Short mmCIF file of C-alpha atoms in Angstrom, two decimals:
data_model
loop_
_atom_site.label_atom_id
_atom_site.label_comp_id
_atom_site.label_asym_id
_atom_site.label_seq_id
_atom_site.Cartn_x
_atom_site.Cartn_y
_atom_site.Cartn_z
CA UNK A 1425 109.54 40.74 177.19
CA UNK A 1426 109.95 41.86 173.59
CA UNK A 1427 107.33 39.35 172.39
CA UNK A 1428 104.91 40.57 175.07
CA UNK A 1429 105.27 44.16 173.85
CA UNK A 1430 104.71 43.08 170.25
CA UNK A 1431 101.58 41.14 171.21
CA UNK A 1432 100.22 44.04 173.26
CA UNK A 1433 100.99 46.51 170.48
CA UNK A 1434 99.31 44.32 167.86
CA UNK A 1435 96.28 43.74 170.09
CA UNK A 1436 95.96 47.45 170.82
CA UNK A 1437 96.21 48.35 167.14
CA UNK A 1438 93.61 45.72 166.21
CA UNK A 1439 91.26 46.91 168.95
CA UNK A 1440 91.70 50.53 167.84
CA UNK A 1441 90.80 49.60 164.25
CA UNK A 1442 87.77 47.56 165.31
CA UNK A 1443 86.38 50.22 167.65
CA UNK A 1444 87.13 52.93 165.09
CA UNK A 1445 85.21 51.06 162.39
CA UNK A 1446 82.13 50.83 164.61
CA UNK A 1447 82.35 54.43 165.85
CA UNK A 1448 82.90 55.98 162.43
CA UNK A 1449 80.18 53.84 160.83
CA UNK A 1450 77.79 55.32 163.39
CA UNK A 1451 79.15 58.83 162.73
CA UNK A 1452 78.63 58.33 158.98
CA UNK A 1453 74.95 57.69 159.62
CA UNK A 1454 74.69 60.48 162.21
CA UNK A 1455 76.19 63.03 159.82
CA UNK A 1456 73.66 61.97 157.15
CA UNK A 1457 70.78 62.54 159.60
CA UNK A 1458 72.22 65.91 160.64
CA UNK A 1459 72.29 66.89 156.97
CA UNK A 1460 68.51 66.50 156.80
CA UNK A 1461 68.07 68.32 160.10
CA UNK A 1462 70.13 71.34 159.02
CA UNK A 1463 68.29 71.63 155.72
CA UNK A 1464 65.02 71.93 157.61
CA UNK A 1465 66.50 74.32 160.21
CA UNK A 1466 68.07 76.55 157.55
CA UNK A 1467 64.80 76.67 155.62
CA UNK A 1468 62.71 77.70 158.62
CA UNK A 1469 65.24 80.15 160.10
CA UNK A 1470 66.69 81.71 156.92
CA UNK A 1471 63.88 80.90 154.45
CA UNK A 1472 66.21 79.01 152.11
CA UNK A 1473 68.00 75.68 151.85
CA UNK A 1474 71.66 75.66 152.84
CA UNK A 1475 73.50 73.68 150.13
CA UNK A 1476 76.04 71.13 151.34
CA UNK A 1477 78.52 68.74 149.81
CA UNK A 1478 76.62 65.57 150.72
CA UNK A 1479 74.51 65.46 147.58
CA UNK A 1480 75.97 67.87 145.07
CA UNK A 1481 79.28 69.67 144.83
CA UNK A 1482 77.76 71.86 142.14
CA UNK A 1483 74.96 73.02 144.43
CA UNK A 1484 77.25 73.80 147.35
CA UNK A 1485 79.83 75.67 145.27
CA UNK A 1486 77.64 77.58 142.83
CA UNK A 1487 75.45 78.87 145.67
CA UNK A 1488 78.43 80.88 146.89
CA UNK A 1489 78.72 82.87 143.67
CA UNK A 1490 81.31 80.58 142.09
CA UNK A 1491 81.01 78.58 138.89
CA UNK A 1492 82.05 74.94 138.98
CA UNK A 1493 83.97 73.64 135.99
CA UNK A 1494 86.01 70.52 135.28
CA UNK A 1495 89.21 70.05 133.34
CA UNK A 1496 90.65 66.59 132.71
CA UNK A 1497 89.02 65.25 135.84
CA UNK A 1498 90.13 68.06 138.16
CA UNK A 1499 87.60 70.28 139.89
CA UNK A 1500 88.05 74.02 139.56
CA UNK A 1501 85.99 77.11 140.20
CA UNK A 1502 85.56 80.34 138.33
CA UNK A 1503 85.65 83.23 140.80
CA UNK A 1504 84.11 86.50 139.71
CA UNK A 1505 85.35 89.75 141.24
CA UNK A 1506 84.74 93.35 140.27
CA UNK A 1507 87.61 93.31 137.78
CA UNK A 1508 88.94 89.78 137.33
CA UNK A 1509 87.86 86.28 136.40
CA UNK A 1510 89.83 83.66 138.38
CA UNK A 1511 90.15 79.95 137.67
CA UNK A 1512 91.50 77.95 140.60
CA UNK A 1513 91.45 74.44 141.95
CA UNK A 1514 89.42 73.30 144.91
CA UNK A 1515 89.97 70.13 146.89
CA UNK A 1516 87.97 67.11 145.84
CA UNK A 1517 87.88 66.10 149.53
CA UNK A 1518 85.13 68.67 149.97
CA UNK A 1519 82.68 66.40 148.18
CA UNK A 1520 84.45 63.01 148.01
CA UNK A 1521 84.82 61.48 151.45
CA UNK A 1522 84.09 57.72 151.31
CA UNK A 1523 81.78 56.44 154.06
CA UNK A 1524 79.37 53.60 154.68
CA UNK A 1525 76.34 55.79 153.87
CA UNK A 1526 77.89 57.39 150.80
CA UNK A 1527 78.97 54.05 149.36
CA UNK A 1528 75.49 52.55 149.80
CA UNK A 1529 73.89 55.68 148.30
CA UNK A 1530 76.32 55.70 145.38
CA UNK A 1531 75.69 52.04 144.55
CA UNK A 1532 71.93 52.60 144.69
CA UNK A 1533 72.07 55.66 142.43
CA UNK A 1534 74.41 53.93 139.99
CA UNK A 1535 72.05 50.98 139.73
CA UNK A 1536 69.09 53.26 139.09
CA UNK A 1537 71.01 55.14 136.40
CA UNK A 1538 72.45 52.04 134.74
CA UNK A 1539 69.62 51.69 132.22
CA UNK A 1540 70.04 55.31 131.11
CA UNK A 1541 73.75 54.89 130.51
CA UNK A 1542 73.37 52.46 127.61
CA UNK A 1543 71.32 55.00 125.66
CA UNK A 1544 73.66 57.86 126.52
CA UNK A 1545 76.73 55.92 125.39
CA UNK A 1546 75.24 55.42 121.92
CA UNK A 1547 74.48 59.15 121.65
CA UNK A 1548 77.98 60.09 122.85
CA UNK A 1549 79.63 57.81 120.30
CA UNK A 1550 77.58 59.39 117.54
CA UNK A 1551 78.65 62.90 118.68
CA UNK A 1552 82.31 61.91 118.67
CA UNK A 1553 82.01 60.48 115.15
CA UNK A 1554 80.51 63.76 113.96
CA UNK A 1555 83.34 65.74 115.58
CA UNK A 1556 81.13 67.67 117.97
CA UNK A 1557 83.29 66.78 120.99
CA UNK A 1558 86.58 68.66 120.65
CA UNK A 1559 87.73 69.64 124.15
CA UNK A 1560 88.32 68.10 127.56
CA UNK A 1561 87.44 71.40 129.23
CA UNK A 1562 83.82 71.39 130.36
CA UNK A 1563 81.92 74.31 131.81
CA UNK A 1564 79.08 73.54 134.19
CA UNK A 1565 75.67 73.78 132.54
CA UNK A 1566 74.59 76.60 134.86
CA UNK A 1567 77.40 78.97 133.87
CA UNK A 1568 75.17 81.36 131.93
CA UNK A 1569 72.59 81.78 134.68
CA UNK A 1570 75.38 82.05 137.25
CA UNK A 1571 76.95 84.88 135.29
CA UNK A 1572 73.57 86.56 135.01
CA UNK A 1573 72.98 86.12 138.74
CA UNK A 1574 76.37 87.55 139.62
CA UNK A 1575 75.96 90.52 137.32
CA UNK A 1576 72.48 91.08 138.71
CA UNK A 1577 73.77 91.18 142.26
CA UNK A 1578 73.20 87.72 143.64
CA UNK A 1579 72.06 87.56 147.26
CA UNK A 1580 74.49 85.92 149.66
CA UNK A 1581 73.67 84.21 152.90
CA UNK A 1582 73.11 86.38 155.99
CA UNK A 1583 76.11 87.55 158.00
CA UNK A 1584 76.38 85.92 160.40
CA UNK A 1585 74.51 82.69 159.76
CA UNK A 1586 72.11 81.61 162.51
CA UNK A 1587 74.56 78.91 163.61
CA UNK A 1588 77.49 81.37 163.83
CA UNK A 1589 78.36 83.59 166.77
CA UNK A 1590 76.97 87.13 166.50
CA UNK A 1591 78.94 88.76 169.34
CA UNK A 1592 80.79 92.04 168.73
CA UNK A 1593 84.20 90.35 168.86
CA UNK A 1594 83.37 87.84 166.12
CA UNK A 1595 81.45 90.26 163.89
CA UNK A 1596 83.43 93.47 164.37
CA UNK A 1597 84.62 93.26 160.75
CA UNK A 1598 81.06 93.39 159.37
CA UNK A 1599 80.17 96.63 161.13
CA UNK A 1600 82.92 98.62 159.41
CA UNK A 1601 83.88 99.29 155.81
CA UNK A 1602 87.18 97.48 156.38
CA UNK A 1603 87.79 94.72 153.84
CA UNK A 1604 91.18 93.62 155.12
CA UNK A 1605 92.50 91.19 157.70
CA UNK A 1606 92.89 92.06 161.35
CA UNK A 1607 96.58 92.85 161.83
CA UNK A 1608 98.39 93.31 165.15
CA UNK A 1609 101.50 95.43 164.66
CA UNK A 1610 104.48 96.06 166.91
CA UNK A 1611 107.62 98.07 166.25
CA UNK A 1612 108.66 101.23 164.38
CA UNK A 1613 106.38 102.34 161.57
CA UNK A 1614 108.88 103.76 159.09
CA UNK A 1615 109.73 101.76 155.97
CA UNK A 1616 113.47 101.61 156.74
CA UNK A 1617 113.03 98.85 159.31
CA UNK A 1618 112.83 95.13 158.57
CA UNK A 1619 109.42 93.45 158.46
CA UNK A 1620 108.42 90.11 159.99
CA UNK A 1621 105.12 88.45 159.05
CA UNK A 1622 103.60 85.92 161.46
CA UNK A 1623 101.02 83.41 160.10
CA UNK A 1624 99.09 81.26 162.58
CA UNK A 1625 97.78 77.73 162.08
CA UNK A 1626 94.34 76.12 161.83
CA UNK A 1627 91.59 77.40 164.18
CA UNK A 1628 93.97 79.83 165.81
CA UNK A 1629 94.59 83.59 165.67
CA UNK A 1630 97.24 86.29 165.81
CA UNK A 1631 97.14 86.00 169.61
CA UNK A 1632 99.16 82.78 169.26
CA UNK A 1633 102.09 85.10 168.51
CA UNK A 1634 101.18 88.40 170.16
CA UNK A 1635 100.51 86.87 173.59
CA UNK A 1636 103.63 84.71 173.57
CA UNK A 1637 106.48 86.06 171.44
CA UNK A 1638 105.76 89.78 171.11
CA UNK A 1639 106.28 90.60 174.82
CA UNK A 1640 109.49 88.54 174.91
CA UNK A 1641 111.48 90.11 172.10
CA UNK A 1642 114.43 92.20 173.22
CA UNK A 1643 114.24 95.98 173.16
CA UNK A 1644 116.82 95.94 170.36
CA UNK A 1645 114.57 93.72 168.23
CA UNK A 1646 111.51 95.83 168.97
CA UNK A 1647 113.34 98.87 167.62
CA UNK A 1648 114.78 97.01 164.62
CA UNK A 1649 111.91 94.89 163.34
CA UNK A 1650 108.34 95.78 162.51
CA UNK A 1651 106.19 92.78 163.45
CA UNK A 1652 102.89 91.92 161.76
CA UNK A 1653 100.68 89.15 163.17
CA UNK A 1654 97.53 88.52 161.15
CA UNK A 1655 94.23 86.79 161.77
CA UNK A 1656 93.74 84.68 158.64
CA UNK A 1657 90.61 85.12 156.55
CA UNK A 1658 87.72 83.51 158.45
CA UNK A 1659 89.46 83.46 161.84
CA UNK A 1660 89.73 85.73 164.88
CA UNK A 1661 88.70 89.31 164.13
CA UNK A 1662 89.23 89.08 160.37
CA UNK A 1663 86.37 89.01 157.83
CA UNK A 1664 84.41 85.77 157.64
CA UNK A 1665 82.52 86.00 154.31
CA UNK A 1666 79.90 83.31 153.80
CA UNK A 1667 80.44 83.27 150.03
CA UNK A 1668 84.17 82.49 150.25
CA UNK A 1669 85.66 79.06 149.55
CA UNK A 1670 88.85 80.04 151.43
CA UNK A 1671 91.27 78.93 148.73
CA UNK A 1672 95.02 79.58 148.66
CA UNK A 1673 94.51 82.52 146.31
CA UNK A 1674 91.92 84.14 148.59
CA UNK A 1675 94.16 83.79 151.64
CA UNK A 1676 97.24 85.14 149.83
CA UNK A 1677 95.32 88.02 148.28
CA UNK A 1678 94.10 89.11 151.71
CA UNK A 1679 97.59 88.91 153.21
CA UNK A 1680 98.98 91.06 150.39
CA UNK A 1681 96.06 93.48 150.60
CA UNK A 1682 96.35 93.80 154.40
CA UNK A 1683 100.11 93.86 155.00
CA UNK A 1684 102.37 93.93 151.94
CA UNK A 1685 100.60 96.51 149.76
CA UNK A 1686 99.44 99.14 152.29
CA UNK A 1687 102.80 99.14 154.07
CA UNK A 1688 104.80 99.06 150.82
CA UNK A 1689 106.79 96.06 152.06
CA UNK A 1690 109.76 95.29 149.81
CA UNK A 1691 111.30 92.45 151.82
CA UNK A 1692 110.24 90.47 154.86
CA UNK A 1693 110.87 87.49 157.12
CA UNK A 1694 108.11 84.87 157.55
CA UNK A 1695 107.28 82.84 160.67
CA UNK A 1696 104.46 80.31 160.25
CA UNK A 1697 102.86 77.52 162.27
CA UNK A 1698 101.13 74.33 161.04
CA UNK A 1699 98.62 75.14 158.27
CA UNK A 1700 100.19 78.60 158.04
CA UNK A 1701 103.38 76.95 156.72
CA UNK A 1702 101.57 76.07 153.48
CA UNK A 1703 100.52 79.69 152.99
CA UNK A 1704 104.05 80.81 153.91
CA UNK A 1705 105.55 78.59 151.19
CA UNK A 1706 103.00 79.79 148.63
CA UNK A 1707 103.73 83.41 149.57
CA UNK A 1708 107.49 82.84 149.32
CA UNK A 1709 107.07 81.33 145.85
CA UNK A 1710 104.93 84.29 144.79
CA UNK A 1711 107.50 86.81 146.13
CA UNK A 1712 110.81 84.93 145.66
CA UNK A 1713 113.04 87.98 145.78
CA UNK A 1714 111.42 89.50 148.86
CA UNK A 1715 111.71 86.77 151.50
CA UNK A 1716 114.73 87.18 153.79
CA UNK A 1717 114.13 84.14 155.99
CA UNK A 1718 111.52 81.40 156.26
CA UNK A 1719 110.78 79.82 159.65
CA UNK A 1720 108.31 76.93 159.67
CA UNK A 1721 106.85 75.30 162.76
CA UNK A 1722 105.35 71.81 162.33
CA UNK A 1723 104.85 72.00 158.54
CA UNK A 1724 102.18 69.48 157.38
CA UNK A 1725 104.11 68.08 154.41
CA UNK A 1726 103.26 64.50 153.43
CA UNK A 1727 105.01 63.33 150.22
CA UNK A 1728 102.39 61.62 148.07
CA UNK A 1729 103.30 58.16 146.72
CA UNK A 1730 103.35 57.79 142.95
CA UNK A 1731 99.92 56.93 141.61
CA UNK A 1732 98.04 57.99 144.75
CA UNK A 1733 95.32 60.64 144.65
CA UNK A 1734 97.09 63.48 146.43
CA UNK A 1735 94.27 65.21 148.33
CA UNK A 1736 92.67 61.93 149.45
CA UNK A 1737 96.03 60.57 150.61
CA UNK A 1738 96.79 63.65 152.72
CA UNK A 1739 93.27 63.69 154.19
CA UNK A 1740 93.76 60.13 155.43
CA UNK A 1741 97.16 61.04 156.90
CA UNK A 1742 95.82 64.09 158.73
CA UNK A 1743 92.46 62.51 159.64
CA UNK A 1744 92.95 58.71 159.78
CA UNK A 1745 89.43 57.82 161.05
CA UNK A 1746 90.78 56.44 164.32
CA UNK A 1747 89.46 56.98 167.86
CA UNK A 1748 93.00 56.95 169.30
CA UNK A 1749 94.98 59.09 169.79
CA UNK A 1750 92.31 61.62 170.72
CA UNK A 1751 93.87 64.35 168.60
CA UNK A 1752 93.50 62.07 165.55
CA UNK A 1753 89.86 61.47 166.50
CA UNK A 1754 89.26 65.22 166.70
CA UNK A 1755 90.96 65.83 163.35
CA UNK A 1756 88.87 63.06 161.77
CA UNK A 1757 85.64 64.58 163.10
CA UNK A 1758 86.58 68.00 161.70
CA UNK A 1759 87.73 66.69 158.31
CA UNK A 1760 85.29 63.92 157.43
CA UNK A 1761 81.96 65.24 158.70
CA UNK A 1762 80.54 68.48 157.36
CA UNK A 1763 77.47 68.49 159.60
CA UNK A 1764 78.99 67.07 162.77
CA UNK A 1765 81.70 69.72 162.55
CA UNK A 1766 79.00 72.35 162.02
CA UNK A 1767 77.28 71.07 165.17
CA UNK A 1768 80.53 71.36 167.12
CA UNK A 1769 80.88 74.96 165.91
CA UNK A 1770 77.27 75.63 166.89
CA UNK A 1771 77.79 74.29 170.40
CA UNK A 1772 81.27 75.69 171.04
CA UNK A 1773 81.94 78.69 168.80
CA UNK A 1774 78.48 80.25 168.98
CA UNK A 1775 78.57 79.94 172.77
CA UNK A 1776 82.25 80.72 173.25
CA UNK A 1777 81.56 83.40 175.85
CA UNK A 1778 79.96 80.78 178.11
CA UNK A 1779 82.85 78.35 177.66
CA UNK A 1780 85.42 81.08 178.33
CA UNK A 1781 83.58 82.06 181.52
CA UNK A 1782 83.44 78.44 182.70
CA UNK A 1783 87.13 77.94 181.92
CA UNK A 1784 88.04 81.01 183.99
CA UNK A 1785 85.72 79.90 186.79
CA UNK A 1786 87.06 76.35 186.98
CA UNK A 1787 90.73 77.32 186.67
CA UNK A 1788 90.35 80.50 188.75
CA UNK A 1789 91.80 82.55 185.90
CA UNK A 1790 94.95 80.43 185.74
CA UNK A 1791 94.41 79.43 182.11
CA UNK A 1792 95.68 81.60 179.25
CA UNK A 1793 92.43 82.48 177.48
CA UNK A 1794 94.08 83.63 174.23
CA UNK A 1795 94.28 79.99 173.11
CA UNK A 1796 90.55 79.61 173.74
CA UNK A 1797 89.80 82.78 171.80
CA UNK A 1798 91.76 81.51 168.83
CA UNK A 1799 90.02 78.14 168.98
CA UNK A 1800 86.50 79.54 169.32
CA UNK A 1801 86.42 82.56 167.01
CA UNK A 1802 85.78 81.25 163.53
CA UNK A 1803 82.84 80.11 161.44
CA UNK A 1804 82.18 76.59 160.28
CA UNK A 1805 82.28 77.72 156.65
CA UNK A 1806 85.76 79.20 157.14
CA UNK A 1807 87.17 76.25 159.07
CA UNK A 1808 85.66 73.60 156.76
CA UNK A 1809 86.86 75.15 153.49
CA UNK A 1810 90.26 76.23 154.83
CA UNK A 1811 90.97 72.74 156.15
CA UNK A 1812 90.09 71.06 152.86
CA UNK A 1813 91.35 73.62 150.36
CA UNK A 1814 94.62 74.41 152.15
CA UNK A 1815 95.69 71.21 153.94
CA UNK A 1816 94.25 68.67 151.48
CA UNK A 1817 93.86 70.73 148.32
CA UNK A 1818 97.53 71.76 148.12
CA UNK A 1819 98.81 68.18 148.40
CA UNK A 1820 99.71 68.12 144.70
CA UNK A 1821 101.30 71.58 144.85
CA UNK A 1822 103.59 71.37 147.88
CA UNK A 1823 106.34 69.54 146.00
CA UNK A 1824 106.35 72.40 143.49
CA UNK A 1825 106.39 75.01 146.26
CA UNK A 1826 109.34 73.32 147.98
CA UNK A 1827 111.24 72.91 144.71
CA UNK A 1828 110.71 76.60 143.95
CA UNK A 1829 111.94 77.62 147.42
CA UNK A 1830 115.01 75.39 147.00
CA UNK A 1831 115.88 76.74 143.57
CA UNK A 1832 114.59 80.30 143.43
CA UNK A 1833 114.06 81.67 146.96
CA UNK A 1834 117.53 82.53 148.21
CA UNK A 1835 116.86 82.69 151.93
CA UNK A 1836 117.64 80.65 155.03
CA UNK A 1837 114.99 78.05 155.89
CA UNK A 1838 114.57 76.93 159.51
CA UNK A 1839 112.14 74.24 160.64
CA UNK A 1840 111.06 73.59 164.24
CA UNK A 1841 109.03 70.61 165.41
CA UNK A 1842 107.86 69.29 168.78
CA UNK A 1843 109.09 65.79 169.54
CA UNK A 1844 105.72 64.84 171.07
CA UNK A 1845 103.55 66.33 168.32
CA UNK A 1846 100.74 63.80 167.73
CA UNK A 1847 98.92 65.92 165.13
CA UNK A 1848 101.75 66.51 162.64
CA UNK A 1849 104.53 63.89 162.97
CA UNK A 1850 108.17 64.96 163.15
CA UNK A 1851 108.79 63.09 159.90
CA UNK A 1852 106.99 65.93 158.07
CA UNK A 1853 109.80 68.35 158.95
CA UNK A 1854 112.46 65.91 157.78
CA UNK A 1855 110.47 65.53 154.56
CA UNK A 1856 110.84 69.29 154.07
CA UNK A 1857 114.58 69.02 154.63
CA UNK A 1858 114.85 66.28 152.00
CA UNK A 1859 113.30 68.68 149.48
CA UNK A 1860 115.33 71.69 150.70
CA UNK A 1861 118.73 70.34 151.85
CA UNK A 1862 119.85 73.71 153.22
CA UNK A 1863 116.92 73.77 155.68
CA UNK A 1864 117.86 73.44 159.35
CA UNK A 1865 115.57 71.14 161.33
CA UNK A 1866 115.41 71.44 165.10
CA UNK A 1867 113.31 68.95 167.08
CA UNK A 1868 112.31 70.24 170.51
CA UNK A 1869 112.22 67.54 173.18
CA UNK A 1870 109.06 67.01 175.26
CA UNK A 1871 107.10 69.61 173.26
CA UNK A 1872 103.98 69.13 171.16
CA UNK A 1873 102.04 71.02 168.48
CA UNK A 1874 101.23 73.95 170.78
CA UNK A 1875 103.96 73.89 173.44
CA UNK A 1876 106.58 74.25 170.74
CA UNK A 1877 105.82 77.96 171.28
CA UNK A 1878 103.58 78.26 174.33
CA UNK A 1879 105.72 77.68 177.42
CA UNK A 1880 109.04 78.27 175.66
CA UNK A 1881 108.30 81.69 174.20
CA UNK A 1882 111.39 83.36 175.67
CA UNK A 1883 113.72 80.76 174.21
CA UNK A 1884 111.98 80.79 170.85
CA UNK A 1885 112.08 84.60 170.75
CA UNK A 1886 115.88 84.44 171.13
CA UNK A 1887 116.07 81.78 168.39
CA UNK A 1888 114.06 83.93 165.99
CA UNK A 1889 116.19 86.99 166.71
CA UNK A 1890 119.30 85.00 165.83
CA UNK A 1891 117.70 83.74 162.59
CA UNK A 1892 116.75 87.26 161.52
CA UNK A 1893 120.12 88.68 162.47
CA UNK A 1894 122.10 86.06 160.53
CA UNK A 1895 119.73 86.25 157.54
CA UNK A 1896 120.11 90.01 157.32
CA UNK A 1897 123.86 90.05 157.66
CA UNK A 1898 125.00 87.06 155.65
CA UNK A 1899 124.17 85.10 152.55
CA UNK A 1900 122.34 81.85 153.35
CA UNK A 1901 124.56 78.81 153.38
CA UNK A 1902 123.82 75.87 151.12
CA UNK A 1903 123.94 73.01 153.61
CA UNK A 1904 123.32 72.80 157.34
CA UNK A 1905 123.29 69.08 158.07
#
């Protein structure tokens, strides 16, 4: 019996790999063809080419008003604002995603350039001998014209793009002077009460919290805590700028600008789900003395083996290029294919009102539409850059975040994970506990990535109330094994 299971398991795994290779080889080619199609469509509809990451990272990044630079092999961008010049890292997974088409193209280009290299090497050696090469920091050759373009008021892409939804719900932020996130607030407004910040996950919204937990908190909690649930930059009813690269800094700046600064928040509890856990950790590290408790649901923490390229390793863990399970197939489509994922957004997000109507019609209004709203209401630009720059791009920073929380953020850390979560494995939560020994990990039986909250909101509301109560009244203990 045991041998039969092993044979079946091996056969199934082999079949999955074989089918996946065929399917993703086809998708590699299909995404390449879609790239050409979108360039033509963008040119005819918007009278300009839409840069992408297929051919040139420089073209895609600098077109958004950023300046691409490199330092010791790492890609960074210079962000220009009205008063500051920012230098921050972006994920190399945006423009380095190995595929059949890319490998063939790369080999062809390398062969064509091979003859030029010999001449360039001789010139480079001569420059080094003369001492003209002194630094490993290189600014992209277009920096001067980029600065001139920014100062001169560079034109950004239309808002919304032709492939984005233009309904009032999705574009409400563009019709007002508001330059902050959409925030749903519940509880007393005076500063004397404790603050709780809720951060949702990828392609979700504040409704993930407000439609589940907010109605189920006790009357005592509603009078004690002031609750803030945000729509992250690029999602829900928050701004969706086309010139943003949706980096960690941009997300944190908007959270501070929308919640912490205007409400003069001195201390707060954080509750975060999935991708939001990364932003929660970064926020806790930035405000170490202000965080009273940190509650993480399904944190996507994958320790990177020594010698591995961090962002590429995490991308393959999150999006393994497999057709089964289906959730892994969906994650792979979203992460590996810039133009296929744009097509999905075009078909689903742009037409979300039709899909919502059909869902209500088929289910006779039995389905909770807030999950659909969170899934539909974003732009491809926001989802694509957030996925790569937050999930993949922070792979080499998460160890530092967790070390800082362990050593400098003196608050209780609680981690919840669904036993049946096929998107983020339970092992990720135990990885967090290994880095922060005082963290409590609770695995919820027969629950997955979504039902860890949805369907058990009353129970989870009571659990959160207990966490906040104990964190406010006592010093956090050092070990909770």
